[in-house]
Short mmCIF file of C-alpha atoms in Angstrom, two decimals:
data_model
loop_
_atom_site.label_atom_id
_atom_site.label_comp_id
_atom_site.label_asym_id
_atom_site.label_seq_id
_atom_site.Cartn_x
_atom_site.Cartn_y
_atom_site.Cartn_z
CA UNK A 1 46.76 32.94 -67.34
CA UNK A 2 46.73 32.73 -63.51
CA UNK A 3 43.29 31.10 -63.24
CA UNK A 4 43.97 27.87 -65.13
CA UNK A 5 40.47 26.52 -64.40
CA UNK A 6 40.61 22.78 -63.77
CA UNK A 7 43.74 21.14 -64.82
CA UNK A 8 41.97 17.75 -64.76
CA UNK A 9 38.29 17.36 -65.50
CA UNK A 10 35.49 19.96 -65.89
CA UNK A 11 35.98 23.51 -64.63
CA UNK A 12 33.75 23.30 -61.54
CA UNK A 13 34.07 25.51 -58.46
CA UNK A 14 33.76 24.08 -54.97
CA UNK A 15 29.95 23.33 -54.70
CA UNK A 16 29.11 26.18 -56.91
CA UNK A 17 30.87 29.21 -55.20
CA UNK A 18 31.92 32.13 -57.43
CA UNK A 19 34.96 32.05 -59.47
CA UNK A 20 38.00 34.39 -59.10
CA UNK A 21 41.55 34.76 -60.48
CA UNK A 22 44.20 34.70 -57.79
CA UNK A 23 46.56 36.94 -59.73
CA UNK A 24 43.82 39.63 -60.00
CA UNK A 25 42.96 40.78 -56.48
CA UNK A 26 40.01 42.82 -57.77
CA UNK A 27 38.18 39.53 -58.48
CA UNK A 28 38.15 38.68 -54.77
CA UNK A 29 38.54 41.97 -53.00
CA UNK A 30 35.82 41.07 -50.57
CA UNK A 31 36.93 37.41 -49.98
CA UNK A 32 37.19 35.72 -46.69
CA UNK A 33 38.40 32.46 -48.15
CA UNK A 34 39.95 31.66 -51.60
CA UNK A 35 40.04 27.98 -52.67
CA UNK A 36 42.97 26.93 -54.72
CA UNK A 37 43.45 23.46 -56.43
CA UNK A 38 46.89 21.93 -56.39
CA UNK A 39 46.68 18.89 -58.69
CA UNK A 40 50.20 17.66 -58.06
CA UNK A 41 51.24 14.04 -57.35
CA UNK A 42 54.87 14.16 -58.60
CA UNK A 43 56.04 13.68 -55.05
CA UNK A 44 54.25 10.43 -54.49
CA UNK A 45 56.20 7.49 -53.19
CA UNK A 46 53.71 4.74 -53.63
CA UNK A 47 50.27 4.97 -55.34
CA UNK A 48 49.63 8.07 -57.54
CA UNK A 49 46.35 9.67 -58.51
CA UNK A 50 46.07 12.64 -56.17
CA UNK A 51 46.40 15.00 -59.15
CA UNK A 52 42.64 14.14 -59.53
CA UNK A 53 41.90 15.09 -55.87
CA UNK A 54 40.87 18.78 -56.34
CA UNK A 55 38.19 17.85 -58.93
CA UNK A 56 36.70 15.21 -56.73
CA UNK A 57 36.82 17.25 -53.48
CA UNK A 58 35.04 20.06 -55.38
CA UNK A 59 32.26 17.96 -56.87
CA UNK A 60 31.59 15.01 -54.63
CA UNK A 61 28.28 15.80 -52.94
CA UNK A 62 24.67 14.61 -53.34
CA UNK A 63 23.26 18.09 -52.85
CA UNK A 64 22.87 20.85 -55.54
CA UNK A 65 25.99 22.84 -56.35
CA UNK A 66 24.23 26.06 -55.53
CA UNK A 67 26.81 27.75 -53.27
CA UNK A 68 24.94 27.02 -50.05
CA UNK A 69 25.47 24.59 -47.28
CA UNK A 70 23.64 25.09 -44.00
CA UNK A 71 25.35 23.30 -41.20
CA UNK A 72 23.02 21.40 -38.87
CA UNK A 73 25.64 21.37 -36.10
CA UNK A 74 26.88 24.94 -36.36
CA UNK A 75 23.64 26.70 -37.40
CA UNK A 76 25.42 28.64 -40.13
CA UNK A 77 25.65 28.57 -43.81
CA UNK A 78 29.42 28.99 -44.44
CA UNK A 79 29.29 29.32 -48.18
CA UNK A 80 26.88 32.34 -47.69
CA UNK A 81 27.95 33.67 -44.33
CA UNK A 82 31.45 33.84 -45.58
CA UNK A 83 32.61 35.18 -48.99
CA UNK A 84 34.17 32.21 -50.49
CA UNK A 85 35.75 32.16 -53.97
CA UNK A 86 37.38 29.37 -56.05
CA UNK A 87 40.47 30.33 -58.13
CA UNK A 88 40.62 27.13 -59.92
CA UNK A 89 43.78 25.06 -60.14
CA UNK A 90 47.27 26.30 -60.04
CA UNK A 91 48.98 24.85 -63.12
CA UNK A 92 51.26 22.17 -61.69
CA UNK A 93 53.26 19.73 -63.81
CA UNK A 94 54.06 16.59 -61.94
CA UNK A 95 57.26 16.16 -63.99
CA UNK A 96 58.62 19.48 -62.71
CA UNK A 97 58.39 19.59 -58.88
CA UNK A 98 60.59 22.68 -58.37
CA UNK A 99 58.47 24.80 -60.81
CA UNK A 100 55.18 23.39 -59.30
CA UNK A 101 56.02 24.22 -55.65
CA UNK A 102 57.34 27.65 -56.63
CA UNK A 103 54.13 28.53 -58.54
CA UNK A 104 51.95 27.23 -55.79
CA UNK A 105 53.74 29.36 -53.22
CA UNK A 106 53.31 32.44 -55.34
CA UNK A 107 49.60 31.85 -55.54
CA UNK A 108 49.17 31.12 -51.82
CA UNK A 109 51.18 34.29 -50.98
CA UNK A 110 49.05 36.49 -53.34
CA UNK A 111 45.89 35.26 -51.76
CA UNK A 112 47.19 35.68 -48.21
CA UNK A 113 48.60 39.16 -48.77
CA UNK A 114 45.30 40.24 -50.28
CA UNK A 115 43.63 39.57 -46.92
CA UNK A 116 41.88 36.25 -47.71
CA UNK A 117 42.57 32.80 -46.16
CA UNK A 118 43.87 30.20 -48.71
CA UNK A 119 42.24 26.78 -48.65
CA UNK A 120 44.20 24.45 -50.93
CA UNK A 121 42.88 21.23 -52.34
CA UNK A 122 45.59 18.65 -53.06
CA UNK A 123 47.31 16.94 -54.55
CA UNK A 124 49.92 14.93 -52.58
CA UNK A 125 51.39 16.27 -49.32
CA UNK A 126 54.34 17.82 -51.24
CA UNK A 127 52.18 20.91 -51.44
CA UNK A 128 52.16 21.60 -47.71
CA UNK A 129 55.63 23.04 -48.07
CA UNK A 130 54.62 25.91 -50.53
CA UNK A 131 51.26 26.22 -48.80
CA UNK A 132 52.45 26.96 -45.31
CA UNK A 133 55.52 28.82 -46.62
CA UNK A 134 53.29 31.12 -48.71
CA UNK A 135 51.25 32.02 -45.70
CA UNK A 136 54.43 32.55 -43.48
CA UNK A 137 55.88 34.74 -46.35
CA UNK A 138 53.13 37.22 -45.52
CA UNK A 139 52.42 36.63 -41.82
CA UNK A 140 56.07 36.23 -40.82
CA UNK A 141 58.73 33.54 -40.69
CA UNK A 142 58.24 31.39 -37.60
CA UNK A 143 55.04 33.20 -36.76
CA UNK A 144 52.73 30.48 -38.09
CA UNK A 145 52.34 27.21 -36.17
CA UNK A 146 51.28 23.98 -37.82
CA UNK A 147 48.62 21.44 -36.85
CA UNK A 148 49.17 18.39 -38.98
CA UNK A 149 46.85 15.48 -39.28
CA UNK A 150 48.57 12.46 -40.83
CA UNK A 151 49.42 8.76 -40.46
CA UNK A 152 53.03 9.73 -41.41
CA UNK A 153 55.40 12.39 -40.06
CA UNK A 154 56.46 13.52 -43.53
CA UNK A 155 59.86 14.59 -42.11
CA UNK A 156 62.08 12.65 -44.43
CA UNK A 157 65.11 14.22 -45.99
CA UNK A 158 66.12 12.99 -49.42
CA UNK A 159 63.87 10.43 -51.12
CA UNK A 160 64.61 9.12 -54.70
CA UNK A 161 67.45 11.60 -54.87
CA UNK A 162 65.12 14.61 -54.40
CA UNK A 163 64.56 17.05 -51.55
CA UNK A 164 60.97 17.53 -52.84
CA UNK A 165 58.34 14.90 -52.11
CA UNK A 166 55.24 14.07 -50.04
CA UNK A 167 57.35 12.41 -47.41
CA UNK A 168 59.51 15.54 -46.77
CA UNK A 169 57.40 18.82 -46.73
CA UNK A 170 57.51 19.23 -42.96
CA UNK A 171 61.34 18.95 -42.77
CA UNK A 172 61.49 21.60 -45.57
CA UNK A 173 59.25 23.94 -43.66
CA UNK A 174 61.25 23.62 -40.51
CA UNK A 175 64.58 23.85 -42.19
CA UNK A 176 63.50 26.94 -44.06
CA UNK A 177 62.41 28.73 -40.98
CA UNK A 178 58.82 29.15 -42.22
CA UNK A 179 57.42 27.10 -39.27
CA UNK A 180 59.18 26.54 -36.00
CA UNK A 181 59.78 22.95 -35.00
CA UNK A 182 58.61 23.59 -31.55
CA UNK A 183 55.30 24.90 -32.72
CA UNK A 184 54.69 21.88 -34.99
CA UNK A 185 51.99 19.52 -33.81
CA UNK A 186 51.21 16.23 -35.48
CA UNK A 187 48.21 14.07 -34.74
CA UNK A 188 47.42 10.59 -35.77
CA UNK A 189 50.90 9.15 -36.53
CA UNK A 190 51.16 5.31 -36.58
CA UNK A 191 52.65 2.34 -38.38
CA UNK A 192 56.25 1.57 -39.37
CA UNK A 193 57.72 4.89 -40.64
CA UNK A 194 59.74 6.93 -40.14
CA UNK A 195 63.04 5.23 -38.99
CA UNK A 196 64.93 6.05 -35.74
CA UNK A 197 67.23 8.55 -37.36
CA UNK A 198 64.29 10.65 -38.57
CA UNK A 199 62.63 10.47 -35.15
CA UNK A 200 65.93 11.72 -33.69
CA UNK A 201 65.82 14.69 -36.05
CA UNK A 202 62.30 15.41 -35.08
CA UNK A 203 63.07 15.29 -31.31
CA UNK A 204 65.98 17.69 -31.89
CA UNK A 205 63.52 20.20 -33.46
CA UNK A 206 61.27 19.85 -30.37
CA UNK A 207 58.37 18.76 -32.55
CA UNK A 208 55.31 17.35 -30.74
CA UNK A 209 53.83 14.14 -32.40
CA UNK A 210 50.70 12.47 -31.04
CA UNK A 211 50.93 8.76 -32.14
CA UNK A 212 47.70 6.87 -32.26
CA UNK A 213 48.64 4.83 -29.17
CA UNK A 214 48.87 8.02 -27.11
CA UNK A 215 45.60 9.34 -28.58
CA UNK A 216 43.85 6.09 -27.73
CA UNK A 217 45.17 6.12 -24.12
CA UNK A 218 44.61 9.81 -23.34
CA UNK A 219 41.72 10.57 -25.63
CA UNK A 220 41.64 12.76 -28.67
CA UNK A 221 40.03 15.71 -26.93
CA UNK A 222 42.78 15.99 -24.33
CA UNK A 223 45.48 15.69 -26.96
CA UNK A 224 43.90 18.52 -28.96
CA UNK A 225 43.50 20.72 -26.04
CA UNK A 226 47.16 20.38 -25.22
CA UNK A 227 48.22 20.94 -28.88
CA UNK A 228 46.13 24.10 -29.08
CA UNK A 229 48.02 25.69 -26.10
CA UNK A 230 51.32 24.93 -27.86
CA UNK A 231 50.14 26.15 -31.28
CA UNK A 232 48.95 29.48 -30.07
CA UNK A 233 51.95 30.30 -27.90
CA UNK A 234 54.19 32.98 -29.58
CA UNK A 235 52.52 32.57 -32.96
CA UNK A 236 50.15 34.76 -34.84
CA UNK A 237 48.22 32.11 -36.73
CA UNK A 238 47.75 28.37 -37.22
CA UNK A 239 48.07 26.48 -40.51
CA UNK A 240 45.96 23.32 -40.66
CA UNK A 241 47.15 20.49 -42.81
CA UNK A 242 44.94 17.45 -43.27
CA UNK A 243 46.20 14.32 -44.90
CA UNK A 244 43.21 12.19 -45.47
CA UNK A 245 45.18 9.06 -44.63
CA UNK A 246 45.02 10.18 -40.91
CA UNK A 247 41.79 8.19 -41.11
CA UNK A 248 41.64 4.43 -41.02
CA UNK A 249 41.45 3.03 -44.58
CA UNK A 250 37.95 1.79 -43.75
CA UNK A 251 36.98 5.47 -43.62
CA UNK A 252 39.36 6.76 -46.36
CA UNK A 253 40.44 4.02 -48.78
CA UNK A 254 41.25 6.32 -51.65
CA UNK A 255 44.68 7.40 -50.72
CA UNK A 256 48.25 6.63 -51.79
CA UNK A 257 49.81 5.19 -48.58
CA UNK A 258 46.99 3.69 -46.42
CA UNK A 259 47.90 2.75 -42.86
CA UNK A 260 45.47 0.72 -40.80
CA UNK A 261 44.35 1.85 -37.20
CA UNK A 262 43.69 5.63 -37.75
CA UNK A 263 41.06 8.04 -36.72
CA UNK A 264 37.46 7.62 -37.73
CA UNK A 265 35.85 10.04 -40.11
CA UNK A 266 33.73 11.52 -37.21
CA UNK A 267 36.86 12.17 -35.15
CA UNK A 268 38.44 13.97 -37.95
CA UNK A 269 35.39 16.17 -38.77
CA UNK A 270 34.91 17.03 -35.15
CA UNK A 271 38.58 17.89 -34.77
CA UNK A 272 38.89 20.22 -37.81
CA UNK A 273 35.55 21.90 -36.84
CA UNK A 274 36.99 22.59 -33.37
CA UNK A 275 40.20 23.91 -34.76
CA UNK A 276 38.47 26.33 -37.04
CA UNK A 277 36.13 27.57 -34.32
CA UNK A 278 38.71 27.85 -31.55
CA UNK A 279 41.95 28.88 -33.19
CA UNK A 280 43.25 31.73 -35.48
CA UNK A 281 43.47 29.63 -38.61
CA UNK A 282 45.33 31.48 -41.41
CA UNK A 283 45.62 28.68 -43.97
CA UNK A 284 44.33 25.09 -44.70
CA UNK A 285 45.19 22.35 -47.03
CA UNK A 286 43.47 18.99 -47.57
CA UNK A 287 45.66 16.42 -49.26
CA UNK A 288 46.24 12.84 -50.46
CA UNK A 289 42.75 12.02 -51.89
CA UNK A 290 43.44 9.60 -54.70
CA UNK A 291 40.16 8.95 -56.62
CA UNK A 292 41.46 6.04 -58.62
CA UNK A 293 41.79 4.06 -55.45
CA UNK A 294 38.52 5.27 -53.89
CA UNK A 295 35.46 3.06 -53.38
CA UNK A 296 32.00 4.58 -53.73
CA UNK A 297 33.67 7.94 -53.38
CA UNK A 298 34.03 7.45 -49.66
CA UNK A 299 37.26 9.37 -49.41
CA UNK A 300 36.14 12.23 -51.72
CA UNK A 301 32.90 12.63 -49.58
CA UNK A 302 34.99 12.78 -46.42
CA UNK A 303 37.41 15.30 -47.85
CA UNK A 304 34.56 17.54 -49.13
CA UNK A 305 33.06 17.49 -45.62
CA UNK A 306 36.43 18.30 -44.04
CA UNK A 307 36.45 21.52 -46.18
CA UNK A 308 32.83 22.27 -45.10
CA UNK A 309 33.54 21.70 -41.47
CA UNK A 310 36.47 24.03 -41.61
CA UNK A 311 34.42 26.73 -43.25
CA UNK A 312 31.46 26.31 -40.90
CA UNK A 313 33.71 26.56 -37.90
CA UNK A 314 35.16 29.78 -39.33
CA UNK A 315 31.71 31.20 -39.96
CA UNK A 316 30.33 30.28 -36.51
CA UNK A 317 33.41 31.78 -34.85
CA UNK A 318 32.90 35.05 -36.68
CA UNK A 319 29.13 35.17 -35.74
CA UNK A 320 29.86 34.42 -32.12
CA UNK A 321 32.64 37.06 -31.97
CA UNK A 322 30.10 39.54 -33.32
CA UNK A 323 27.25 38.76 -30.97
CA UNK A 324 29.19 37.59 -27.91
CA UNK A 325 27.71 34.04 -27.89
CA UNK A 326 29.45 30.74 -27.69
CA UNK A 327 28.53 27.64 -29.77
CA UNK A 328 27.59 24.62 -27.58
CA UNK A 329 27.88 21.30 -29.33
CA UNK A 330 25.46 19.74 -26.73
CA UNK A 331 22.62 22.07 -27.90
CA UNK A 332 19.65 20.00 -29.34
CA UNK A 333 19.12 20.57 -33.15
CA UNK A 334 15.59 22.04 -32.72
CA UNK A 335 16.22 23.90 -29.50
CA UNK A 336 14.61 27.40 -29.76
CA UNK A 337 13.15 26.80 -33.14
#
């Protein structure tokens, strides 16, 4: 059975959107976006619990689960203006990493090749490898760039004797040829990892990593604008990968490897909205939400809103492309009403 439902917890769709089966394209023939759960934390190096992330990202909201979310900022209702389906969780056994990443890539590829954008709810960051690789399998090897929000570079090689883990997916993507190193943009890095030899490998791939000190000195807006120019050069689409630990632990405590000094929740939401509105996004994942370490569901709420900001940006881009207008974030809320 391709549509497993929910591997952990009740079988809820994201805020009440319609269900589909990723292996049966007739169930989402009109889809713009298909949500997939990837409840895998077998690649975790520190605190586990992200296998429960998809359930909490889907359900954590104080509003009715009615398949509608009008955005005050974007003046769209993405869950209605776009055709969004939820295919449930891909069955992923944390004790078998090889099978899990293989099965997830097959699901992502199926959704992408059917003409819908996959939006994957993690799970630890191991899943970024099959997520972006599944999109590139359809769009073309090396034709998809990556914008990666994270406290950590995730470019390690072998950890605990394995090539598969949440500290290694970006190296696997580049080594496989799915994503070019010189079209790989990382934002929010900080702290005390990786070591010099890993940084040397990253430099040799011509990766571009914006550490928090640089973001603080230059400003996030300027860094994003520069990253956008690189990401859209000689590539047909952009994959957005959001590790929730890019935010300061005060804004996202429920994660496996918290690192002080990160982005605010507001900065992250504004950034992903801008990416979805301005760039040709072909795939998204939101990872590393670990509910057992969350407080008052702070992290789950933020991740849920990351998903909604992405969808709202996509919906507004479509509307503006159709009627020739441009969204202005400075417009007062009630202007023209």
